[in-house]
Every structure is written in structure tokens, then in C-alpha cells.
XYZ file of N, CA and C in Angstrom:
687
model
N -28.111 -15.249 29.350
C -27.505 -13.924 29.250
C -28.593 -12.873 29.063
N -28.572 -11.840 29.928
C -29.589 -10.798 29.846
C -29.124 -9.665 28.940
N -30.055 -9.161 28.123
C -29.751 -8.034 27.243
C -30.592 -6.833 27.645
N -30.118 -5.644 27.271
C -30.842 -4.420 27.568
C -32.062 -4.245 26.683
N -32.863 -3.220 27.005
C -34.115 -2.984 26.267
C -33.849 -2.665 24.793
N -32.810 -1.854 24.520
C -32.523 -1.482 23.132
C -32.167 -2.711 22.298
N -31.347 -3.591 22.876
C -30.942 -4.809 22.167
C -32.167 -5.694 21.923
N -33.005 -5.831 22.936
C -34.216 -6.657 22.820
C -35.152 -6.106 21.756
N -35.295 -4.773 21.734
C -36.136 -4.126 20.711
C -35.561 -4.358 19.315
N -34.234 -4.308 19.213
C -33.584 -4.525 17.925
C -33.816 -5.945 17.413
N -33.803 -6.911 18.337
C -34.018 -8.314 17.960
C -35.377 -8.527 17.302
N -36.368 -7.724 17.722
C -37.726 -7.868 17.187
C -37.805 -7.483 15.712
N -36.811 -6.738 15.242
C -36.804 -6.297 13.846
C -36.232 -7.356 12.907
N -35.638 -8.409 13.488
C -34.898 -9.393 12.695
C -35.574 -10.748 12.738
N -35.625 -11.418 11.589
C -36.024 -12.820 11.535
C -34.733 -13.631 11.602
N -34.497 -14.304 12.728
C -33.229 -14.994 12.950
C -33.011 -16.170 11.999
N -34.080 -16.637 11.350
C -33.964 -17.780 10.439
C -33.724 -17.358 8.990
N -33.806 -16.057 8.735
C -33.675 -15.553 7.362
C -32.249 -15.132 7.053
N -31.795 -15.472 5.854
C -30.533 -14.960 5.334
C -30.880 -13.820 4.376
N -30.560 -12.618 4.765
C -30.957 -11.435 4.001
C -30.007 -11.153 2.842
N -30.527 -10.475 1.818
C -29.663 -9.955 0.760
C -28.785 -8.857 1.368
N -27.598 -8.598 0.802
C -26.689 -7.609 1.397
C -27.314 -6.228 1.620
N -28.088 -5.724 0.645
C -28.688 -4.395 0.806
C -29.738 -4.380 1.920
N -30.506 -5.478 2.046
C -31.497 -5.582 3.124
C -30.802 -5.645 4.487
N -29.719 -6.413 4.554
C -28.982 -6.573 5.813
C -28.395 -5.243 6.276
N -27.894 -4.456 5.333
C -27.316 -3.148 5.678
C -28.393 -2.206 6.217
N -29.548 -2.184 5.568
C -30.648 -1.344 6.048
C -31.062 -1.772 7.462
N -31.105 -3.087 7.699
C -31.498 -3.612 9.007
C -30.459 -3.311 10.086
N -29.172 -3.473 9.736
C -28.126 -3.273 10.754
C -28.103 -1.814 11.203
N -28.450 -0.896 10.311
C -28.515 0.516 10.696
C -29.732 0.778 11.594
N -30.822 0.082 11.323
C -32.017 0.207 12.161
C -31.770 -0.317 13.569
N -30.971 -1.378 13.666
C -30.757 -2.016 14.967
C -29.603 -1.385 15.751
N -28.899 -0.418 15.154
C -27.815 0.284 15.852
C -28.428 1.449 16.626
N -28.788 1.192 17.876
C -29.561 2.161 18.656
C -28.739 2.913 19.705
N -27.438 2.673 19.738
C -26.592 3.378 20.714
C -26.505 4.859 20.376
N -26.096 5.668 21.352
C -26.043 7.119 21.146
C -24.811 7.563 20.360
N -23.816 6.671 20.245
C -22.623 7.018 19.473
C -22.719 6.415 18.063
N -21.807 6.815 17.196
C -21.796 6.348 15.811
C -21.174 4.948 15.757
N -22.019 3.935 15.836
C -21.532 2.557 15.945
C -20.774 2.097 14.697
N -19.773 1.246 14.930
C -19.047 0.611 13.827
C -19.882 -0.551 13.297
N -19.921 -0.686 11.971
C -20.595 -1.821 11.339
C -19.516 -2.833 10.972
N -19.700 -4.078 11.430
C -18.675 -5.117 11.251
C -19.247 -6.346 10.569
N -18.410 -6.991 9.771
C -18.795 -8.248 9.135
C -18.008 -9.394 9.768
N -18.678 -10.524 9.962
C -18.023 -11.741 10.450
C -18.284 -12.831 9.421
N -17.208 -13.404 8.896
C -17.326 -14.398 7.829
C -16.705 -15.714 8.291
N -17.513 -16.767 8.349
C -16.982 -18.091 8.705
C -16.612 -18.832 7.432
N -15.360 -19.254 7.358
C -14.838 -19.864 6.139
C -14.676 -21.382 6.278
N -14.748 -22.065 5.149
C -14.528 -23.502 5.114
C -13.056 -23.827 4.954
N -12.259 -23.366 5.911
C -10.823 -23.649 5.904
C -10.419 -24.181 7.281
N -9.250 -24.801 7.335
C -8.699 -25.265 8.608
C -7.456 -24.417 8.898
N -7.593 -23.395 9.763
C -6.493 -22.462 10.009
C -5.250 -23.099 10.634
N -5.384 -24.347 11.092
C -4.221 -25.027 11.676
C -3.182 -25.364 10.601
N -3.611 -25.399 9.350
C -2.708 -25.721 8.246
C -2.218 -24.448 7.562
N -0.921 -24.361 7.353
C -0.319 -23.156 6.755
C -0.868 -22.862 5.367
N -1.229 -23.926 4.618
C -1.721 -23.704 3.252
C -3.210 -23.369 3.206
N -3.822 -23.182 4.378
C -5.231 -22.767 4.413
C -5.417 -21.456 5.193
N -4.346 -20.703 5.320
C -4.437 -19.392 5.950
C -5.069 -18.396 4.977
N -5.913 -17.542 5.483
C -6.517 -16.492 4.653
C -6.165 -15.153 5.298
N -5.388 -14.368 4.582
C -4.926 -13.097 5.142
C -4.652 -12.106 4.020
N -4.938 -10.862 4.271
C -4.647 -9.848 3.266
C -5.102 -8.482 3.727
N -5.099 -7.548 2.808
C -5.529 -6.184 3.112
C -6.211 -5.607 1.885
N -7.158 -4.725 2.121
C -7.876 -4.094 1.008
C -8.242 -2.668 1.418
N -8.215 -1.760 0.445
C -8.619 -0.376 0.701
C -10.116 -0.261 0.427
N -10.889 0.037 1.459
C -12.331 0.198 1.282
C -12.596 1.507 0.543
N -13.424 1.488 -0.499
C -13.628 2.687 -1.325
C -14.149 3.900 -0.562
N -14.858 3.666 0.540
C -15.429 4.779 1.306
C -14.840 4.896 2.711
N -13.681 4.241 2.937
C -13.017 4.335 4.227
C -13.774 3.619 5.326
N -13.267 3.773 6.543
C -13.889 3.110 7.697
C -14.579 4.094 8.639
N -14.376 5.390 8.378
C -14.943 6.396 9.267
C -14.106 6.655 10.490
N -12.930 6.026 10.534
C -12.055 6.160 11.692
C -10.790 6.914 11.307
N -10.352 7.823 12.192
C -9.071 8.503 11.993
C -7.963 7.581 12.487
N -7.046 7.223 11.580
C -6.013 6.236 11.905
C -4.670 6.928 12.149
N -4.064 6.624 13.306
C -2.740 7.163 13.640
C -1.684 6.163 13.183
N -0.744 6.641 12.376
C 0.250 5.747 11.765
C 1.652 6.018 12.314
N 2.291 4.942 12.761
C 3.695 4.981 13.188
C 4.540 4.372 12.079
N 5.604 5.076 11.669
C 6.483 4.575 10.608
C 7.906 4.418 11.135
N 8.460 3.220 10.937
C 9.862 2.982 11.261
C 10.676 3.179 9.976
N 11.438 4.275 9.922
C 12.235 4.578 8.732
C 13.344 5.547 9.103
N 14.357 5.612 8.239
C 15.480 6.526 8.448
C 15.747 7.349 7.189
N 16.454 8.455 7.362
C 16.925 9.248 6.221
C 15.813 9.761 5.332
N 16.003 9.581 4.017
C 15.030 10.096 3.040
C 13.657 9.465 3.215
N 13.640 8.185 3.601
C 12.355 7.502 3.772
C 11.588 8.069 4.971
N 12.317 8.511 5.987
C 11.675 9.154 7.141
C 11.048 10.482 6.716
N 11.782 11.231 5.888
C 11.249 12.508 5.379
C 10.031 12.272 4.497
N 10.097 11.210 3.690
C 8.970 10.849 2.820
C 7.740 10.505 3.653
N 7.954 9.790 4.748
C 6.844 9.404 5.628
C 6.212 10.630 6.281
N 7.046 11.560 6.727
C 6.539 12.798 7.339
C 5.721 13.594 6.328
N 6.227 13.679 5.095
C 5.528 14.429 4.051
C 4.189 13.783 3.686
N 4.116 12.452 3.839
C 2.889 11.722 3.489
C 1.838 11.774 4.596
N 2.204 12.358 5.737
C 1.220 12.529 6.810
C 1.269 11.513 7.920
N 2.424 10.811 8.060
C 2.563 9.876 9.172
C 2.490 10.641 10.493
N 1.870 10.038 11.503
C 1.719 10.707 12.798
C 2.998 10.633 13.617
N 3.733 9.520 13.476
C 4.996 9.342 14.201
C 5.996 8.690 13.256
N 7.213 9.221 13.232
C 8.265 8.662 12.382
C 9.550 8.563 13.195
N 10.200 7.407 13.142
C 11.439 7.258 13.884
C 12.018 5.878 13.715
N 12.923 5.514 14.616
C 13.586 4.214 14.537
C 13.710 3.624 15.937
N 14.948 3.463 16.405
C 15.195 2.817 17.701
C 14.482 3.506 18.862
N 14.323 4.832 18.763
C 13.702 5.548 19.883
C 12.266 5.092 20.128
N 11.549 4.719 19.039
C 10.176 4.245 19.221
C 10.139 2.796 19.704
N 11.155 2.020 19.344
C 11.262 0.663 19.889
C 11.412 0.750 21.410
N 12.294 1.641 21.862
C 12.510 1.844 23.297
C 11.232 2.332 23.986
N 10.546 3.251 23.332
C 9.332 3.837 23.915
C 8.253 2.768 24.115
N 8.114 1.895 23.118
C 7.118 0.819 23.212
C 7.528 -0.201 24.274
N 8.822 -0.562 24.288
C 9.303 -1.582 25.233
C 9.287 -1.095 26.678
N 9.742 0.131 26.910
C 9.916 0.621 28.279
C 8.702 1.349 28.841
N 7.951 2.016 27.951
C 6.822 2.824 28.426
C 5.469 2.194 28.105
N 5.503 1.030 27.402
C 4.256 0.394 26.987
C 3.390 1.378 26.201
N 4.034 2.083 25.277
C 3.375 3.145 24.494
C 2.712 2.557 23.254
N 1.417 2.808 23.115
C 0.690 2.307 21.948
C -0.298 3.355 21.437
N 0.181 4.576 21.270
C -0.690 5.653 20.797
C -0.754 5.684 19.272
N -0.909 4.516 18.662
C -1.010 4.438 17.205
C -1.909 3.259 16.828
N -2.459 3.323 15.609
C -3.414 2.309 15.164
C -2.863 1.415 14.059
N -1.777 1.855 13.423
C -1.168 1.077 12.344
C 0.328 1.337 12.342
N 1.075 0.368 11.862
C 2.533 0.464 11.890
C 3.106 0.073 10.522
N 3.986 0.934 9.995
C 4.626 0.710 8.697
C 6.133 0.708 8.919
N 6.849 -0.105 8.148
C 8.313 -0.130 8.266
C 8.943 -0.349 6.895
N 10.111 0.245 6.682
C 10.882 -0.067 5.486
C 11.593 -1.403 5.740
N 11.888 -2.169 4.692
C 12.498 -3.498 4.883
C 13.782 -3.472 5.713
N 14.583 -2.422 5.552
C 15.849 -2.350 6.290
C 15.661 -2.139 7.785
N 14.449 -1.760 8.196
C 14.172 -1.519 9.620
C 13.587 -2.740 10.322
N 13.309 -3.813 9.567
C 12.625 -4.959 10.173
C 13.492 -5.689 11.204
N 14.807 -5.562 11.087
C 15.682 -6.142 12.107
C 15.466 -5.489 13.454
N 15.217 -4.190 13.431
C 14.945 -3.421 14.651
C 13.518 -3.687 15.136
N 12.561 -3.603 14.198
C 11.148 -3.776 14.543
C 10.874 -5.202 15.028
N 11.660 -6.170 14.535
C 11.472 -7.567 14.925
C 11.546 -7.790 16.424
N 12.268 -6.907 17.123
C 12.371 -7.037 18.584
C 11.032 -6.774 19.272
N 10.100 -6.208 18.526
C 8.787 -5.883 19.097
C 7.719 -6.922 18.737
N 8.157 -8.003 18.086
C 7.204 -9.002 17.613
C 6.248 -9.517 18.677
N 6.774 -9.740 19.880
C 5.933 -10.312 20.954
C 4.860 -9.351 21.446
N 5.090 -8.043 21.295
C 4.087 -7.089 21.763
C 3.208 -6.570 20.620
N 3.797 -6.395 19.425
C 3.010 -5.891 18.293
C 2.162 -6.991 17.663
N 2.700 -8.224 17.627
C 1.999 -9.337 16.986
C 0.609 -9.596 17.531
N 0.464 -9.807 18.843
C -0.864 -10.085 19.408
C -1.873 -8.948 19.213
N -1.379 -7.725 19.024
C -2.271 -6.583 18.822
C -2.586 -6.348 17.342
N -2.003 -7.196 16.482
C -2.236 -7.038 15.047
C -1.540 -5.829 14.450
N -0.465 -5.383 15.095
C 0.213 -4.162 14.657
C 1.568 -4.419 13.987
N 1.989 -5.680 13.934
C 3.294 -5.989 13.374
C 3.300 -5.753 11.867
N 4.241 -4.945 11.356
C 4.336 -4.730 9.903
C 4.538 -6.057 9.178
N 3.885 -6.170 8.016
C 3.927 -7.439 7.287
C 3.903 -7.160 5.778
N 4.800 -7.790 5.011
C 4.819 -7.549 3.556
C 3.497 -7.914 2.875
N 2.800 -8.964 3.379
C 1.546 -9.399 2.761
C 0.453 -8.347 2.849
N 0.512 -7.548 3.907
C -0.513 -6.514 4.067
C -0.029 -5.149 3.568
N 1.173 -5.117 3.003
C 1.684 -3.875 2.426
C 2.259 -2.906 3.430
N 2.471 -3.354 4.662
C 2.995 -2.447 5.691
C 4.507 -2.569 5.874
N 5.142 -3.469 5.115
C 6.605 -3.475 4.996
C 6.887 -3.112 3.547
N 7.368 -1.898 3.323
C 7.497 -1.409 1.949
C 8.485 -0.255 1.866
N 9.153 -0.144 0.730
C 9.997 1.026 0.474
C 9.140 2.218 0.053
N 7.942 1.924 -0.450
C 7.024 3.001 -0.850
C 6.170 3.384 0.361
N 6.804 4.060 1.305
C 6.101 4.375 2.559
C 4.940 5.335 2.335
N 5.077 6.223 1.350
C 4.003 7.186 1.083
C 2.722 6.467 0.677
N 2.849 5.471 -0.212
C 1.660 4.713 -0.636
C 1.072 3.938 0.537
N 1.934 3.320 1.352
C 1.456 2.552 2.503
C 0.658 3.443 3.459
N 1.187 4.651 3.709
C 0.506 5.589 4.613
C -0.813 6.059 4.007
N -0.782 6.435 2.723
C -1.988 6.934 2.062
C -3.087 5.879 2.032
N -2.699 4.614 1.778
C -3.694 3.532 1.759
C -4.344 3.372 3.131
N -3.528 3.396 4.178
C -4.052 3.234 5.540
C -4.984 4.384 5.897
N -4.560 5.599 5.595
C -5.374 6.778 5.907
C -6.674 6.793 5.094
N -6.622 6.196 3.885
C -7.796 6.200 3.010
C -8.834 5.151 3.414
N -8.461 4.225 4.285
C -9.426 3.224 4.731
C -9.008 1.801 4.455
N -7.721 1.548 4.512
C -7.229 0.187 4.309
C -7.514 -0.651 5.550
N -8.067 -1.837 5.345
C -8.325 -2.746 6.461
C -7.611 -4.066 6.199
N -7.132 -4.667 7.257
C -6.519 -5.987 7.154
C -7.537 -7.034 7.600
N -7.561 -8.133 6.897
C -8.423 -9.237 7.308
C -7.559 -10.476 7.497
N -7.914 -11.268 8.493
C -7.131 -12.466 8.804
C -8.024 -13.487 9.494
N -8.003 -14.708 9.017
C -8.835 -15.749 9.617
C -8.273 -16.093 10.997
N -9.159 -16.223 11.988
C -8.692 -16.569 13.334
C -8.704 -18.086 13.514
N -8.388 -18.553 14.709
C -8.256 -19.999 14.927
C -9.582 -20.737 14.843
N -10.697 -19.990 14.840
C -12.010 -20.627 14.685
C -12.516 -20.517 13.247
N -11.628 -20.116 12.327
C -11.926 -19.997 10.890
C -12.897 -18.852 10.584
N -12.854 -17.811 11.415
C -13.725 -16.649 11.201
C -12.877 -15.396 10.958
N -13.338 -14.571 10.014
C -12.733 -13.262 9.768
C -13.675 -12.199 10.314
N -13.153 -11.295 11.130
C -13.921 -10.150 11.631
C -13.314 -8.882 11.038
N -14.143 -8.014 10.477
C -13.593 -6.822 9.842
C -14.627 -5.696 9.818
N -14.218 -4.458 10.114
C -15.145 -3.334 10.030
C -15.373 -2.924 8.573
N -16.580 -2.447 8.262
C -16.848 -1.964 6.903
C -17.351 -0.516 6.892
N -17.370 0.126 8.064
C -17.810 1.520 8.108
C -18.530 1.854 9.398
N -19.314 2.913 9.343
C -20.055 3.397 10.516
C -21.553 3.479 10.218
N -22.335 3.547 11.269
C -23.788 3.667 11.139
C -24.161 4.912 10.332
N -23.369 5.976 10.447
C -23.681 7.241 9.779
C -23.453 7.193 8.269
N -22.785 6.140 7.767
C -22.546 6.024 6.327
C -23.868 5.814 5.590
N -23.929 6.294 4.353
C -25.072 5.996 3.490
C -25.089 4.499 3.192
N -26.293 3.954 2.966
C -26.425 2.517 2.691
C -25.537 2.089 1.527
N -25.535 2.889 0.456
C -24.784 2.530 -0.742
C -23.280 2.451 -0.469
N -22.797 3.358 0.376
C -21.357 3.361 0.698
C -20.977 2.134 1.524
N -21.850 1.744 2.438
C -21.594 0.515 3.219
C -21.623 -0.701 2.301
N -22.561 -0.706 1.349
C -22.669 -1.828 0.416
C -21.416 -1.931 -0.458
N -20.903 -0.786 -0.912
C -19.678 -0.778 -1.730
C -18.490 -1.316 -0.923
N -18.386 -0.886 0.338
C -17.303 -1.376 1.198
C -17.420 -2.877 1.432
N -18.645 -3.329 1.707
C -18.891 -4.750 1.959
C -18.523 -5.583 0.732
N -18.957 -5.145 -0.442
C -18.695 -5.879 -1.682
C -17.198 -5.948 -1.966
N -16.497 -4.838 -1.740
C -15.045 -4.794 -1.970
C -14.317 -5.776 -1.054
N -14.710 -5.801 0.219
C -14.079 -6.710 1.173
C -14.361 -8.163 0.826
N -15.606 -8.480 0.504
C -15.959 -9.861 0.186
C -15.280 -10.335 -1.089
N -15.115 -9.439 -2.064
C -14.375 -9.788 -3.291
C -12.937 -10.171 -2.940
N -12.324 -9.394 -2.033
C -10.937 -9.659 -1.634
C -10.832 -11.002 -0.905
N -11.791 -11.298 -0.027
C -11.781 -12.567 0.717
C -11.963 -13.743 -0.246
N -12.834 -13.571 -1.239
C -13.037 -14.629 -2.234
C -11.761 -14.895 -3.038
N -11.076 -13.808 -3.426
C -9.849 -13.942 -4.213
C -8.719 -14.578 -3.393
N -8.818 -14.454 -2.073
C -7.783 -15.008 -1.189
C -8.027 -16.482 -0.844
N -9.026 -17.091 -1.487
C -9.346 -18.501 -1.175
C -8.138 -19.396 -1.433
N -7.702 -20.157 -0.425
C -6.548 -21.040 -0.610
C -6.882 -22.208 -1.536
N -5.911 -22.618 -2.333
C -6.121 -23.748 -3.243
C -6.439 -25.027 -2.475
N -5.953 -25.115 -1.228
C -6.147 -26.326 -0.423
C -7.531 -26.396 0.229
N -8.294 -25.307 0.177
C -9.616 -25.292 0.804
C -10.585 -26.178 0.015
N -11.300 -27.043 0.706
C -12.243 -27.959 0.064
C -13.670 -27.649 0.511
N -14.629 -27.973 -0.352
C -16.034 -27.779 0.005
C -16.445 -26.314 -0.068
N -17.492 -25.976 0.667
C -18.027 -24.612 0.662
C -17.048 -23.660 1.340
N -16.675 -22.607 0.638
C -15.697 -21.639 1.170
C -16.367 -20.640 2.109
N -17.421 -19.975 1.644
C -18.148 -19.019 2.490
C -19.257 -19.767 3.227
N -19.007 -20.122 4.481
C -19.977 -20.912 5.261
C -21.112 -20.027 5.797
N -20.750 -18.878 6.354
C -21.780 -17.960 6.853
C -21.234 -16.540 6.886
N -22.133 -15.589 6.723
C -21.779 -14.171 6.749
C -22.771 -13.473 7.682
N -22.249 -12.745 8.656
C -23.114 -12.064 9.633
C -22.691 -10.594 9.749
N -23.655 -9.714 9.680
C -23.425 -8.277 9.802
C -23.923 -7.817 11.166
N -23.180 -6.939 11.835
C -23.631 -6.439 13.140
C -23.062 -5.056 13.392
N -23.699 -4.340 14.314
C -23.170 -3.059 14.776
C -22.499 -3.293 16.127
N -21.816 -2.288 16.644
C -21.066 -2.432 17.896
C -21.923 -3.002 19.021
N -23.132 -2.480 19.169
C -23.991 -2.877 20.285
C -25.226 -3.674 19.844
N -25.324 -3.950 18.546
C -26.537 -4.583 18.041
C -26.396 -6.075 17.792
N -27.511 -6.749 17.497
C -27.498 -8.194 17.240
C -26.967 -8.518 15.842
N -26.602 -9.774 15.630
C -26.110 -10.208 14.331
C -27.243 -10.416 13.341
N -26.969 -10.089 12.075
C -27.944 -10.259 11.000
C -27.317 -11.151 9.933
N -27.949 -12.293 9.660
C -27.399 -13.235 8.690
C -27.552 -12.692 7.276
N -26.471 -12.823 6.502
C -26.462 -12.399 5.108
C -26.308 -13.639 4.234
N -27.020 -13.693 3.129
C -26.953 -14.843 2.230
C -25.566 -14.907 1.575
N -24.739 -15.908 1.912
C -23.376 -15.967 1.355
C -23.357 -16.204 -0.151
N -24.454 -16.762 -0.696
C -24.511 -17.012 -2.139
C -24.518 -15.712 -2.953
N -24.855 -14.598 -2.300
C -24.869 -13.301 -2.978
C -23.456 -12.787 -3.234
N -22.454 -13.452 -2.637
C -21.067 -13.068 -2.842
C -20.309 -14.097 -3.690
């Protein structure tokens, strides 16, 4: 696989055999983010779990203290007073059946997160096949199925991220942007890793944090010492 000059230059800054401390890795990942846009900084964590077993699933959500640097558009499925509450809290779109129709018939996905009140899940459930694969299906575990729609919206707008282990036992999650100060990225990283540690399934055996890799959108991966978490 051929890489561009910027990527190749970035590789020269990294010792591929070294597991860096979190603060060193953050400084390096910003150095290796050479694209002209404000690259997203992402963490990839390989866990010692078997995702094929229901009792070894790792999933949850956490509000990053310094946000993600992304403006998030929120769709809320609610009626009556809860719809008014959602509008007051700053939801970008609020409605019920009309948005189900819009998504089904127009393939409309002009939103980044979806919240629903419990009474609306019968309606929203019809969208499971299209929202599920995109990671947009409201879920009580991640706080997106709730009667407290204002809190759900505020958390999402403030920088709430969902993490979920994939079929290869890896979690991928953004922790901010290249433009963030090092300390703010470190705080976000620490908060996310604390949440992943707390979500360790009782059925998981052996080493839980197998590997941790930090990268930017266009840059190479930088190994982080998992023992630091």
C-alpha cells in the first residue's frame, strides 16, 4: 500500500515499537496530523473480550469534559409537552411519525444523533433496520431513550460520545480535534478510558486492555501504553 509524502514524513516521527505515555502520544498525534483541515483525533482500544457472547459486550456513553469539537444535529422523537421541552433544549428537529416517513421514504439523514421518549419507541422501532447500522438507534443504555429529553440533548450537544465494541473486539471513538490544547485532549482521553474500564464485563478473562492506539484522520497510529490506564 502506497502512502503520500505527508503520511511518510509523519511515520518518521514515530517509533513503531514504542508504547508512549498518554501525554507523549497526544503531542505526537498532533505533530503527525498534517492535513489542511482540523483533523479528528481518535482512539482505538482492543479489548480482551469475545463480542460473540452477550455477557462480554462493552457498550456505553460518556460526556467528554471538553467536547468533541463537532456541532451535533439532534433529532428528537417526542409529542406534546416533551416535544416542547426538546425544542426549548435546542433540538434541531422534533417530531413523531412525520420524521419516520421522511427517513423511510426520502432516505433523510440530516442528523447526527437521535433521542426518543419511551412512549415513542413503538414508532421509532420501525426504523431499526436503517438507524441501527448507522449507530443512530435510540437506546436506554446510552441515555438516548429517556423522559428527560432536555438532559439527553444537553449531554449530546456538550460532547457525549457512545462507545461500543465491534465484532473484532475493538472500540473506536473520537476524543477531540487537532486544534484542541494537549491538556484538553488528555482530559477527554482519560475520561473515556475510565468509562471503558468501568464497563469491563464480569465474564471477561485475562488482560482487558490489550492495546491502545491514537491516530488523527489522515495520520498513522501511535501506540499508547495501556498500563497507564
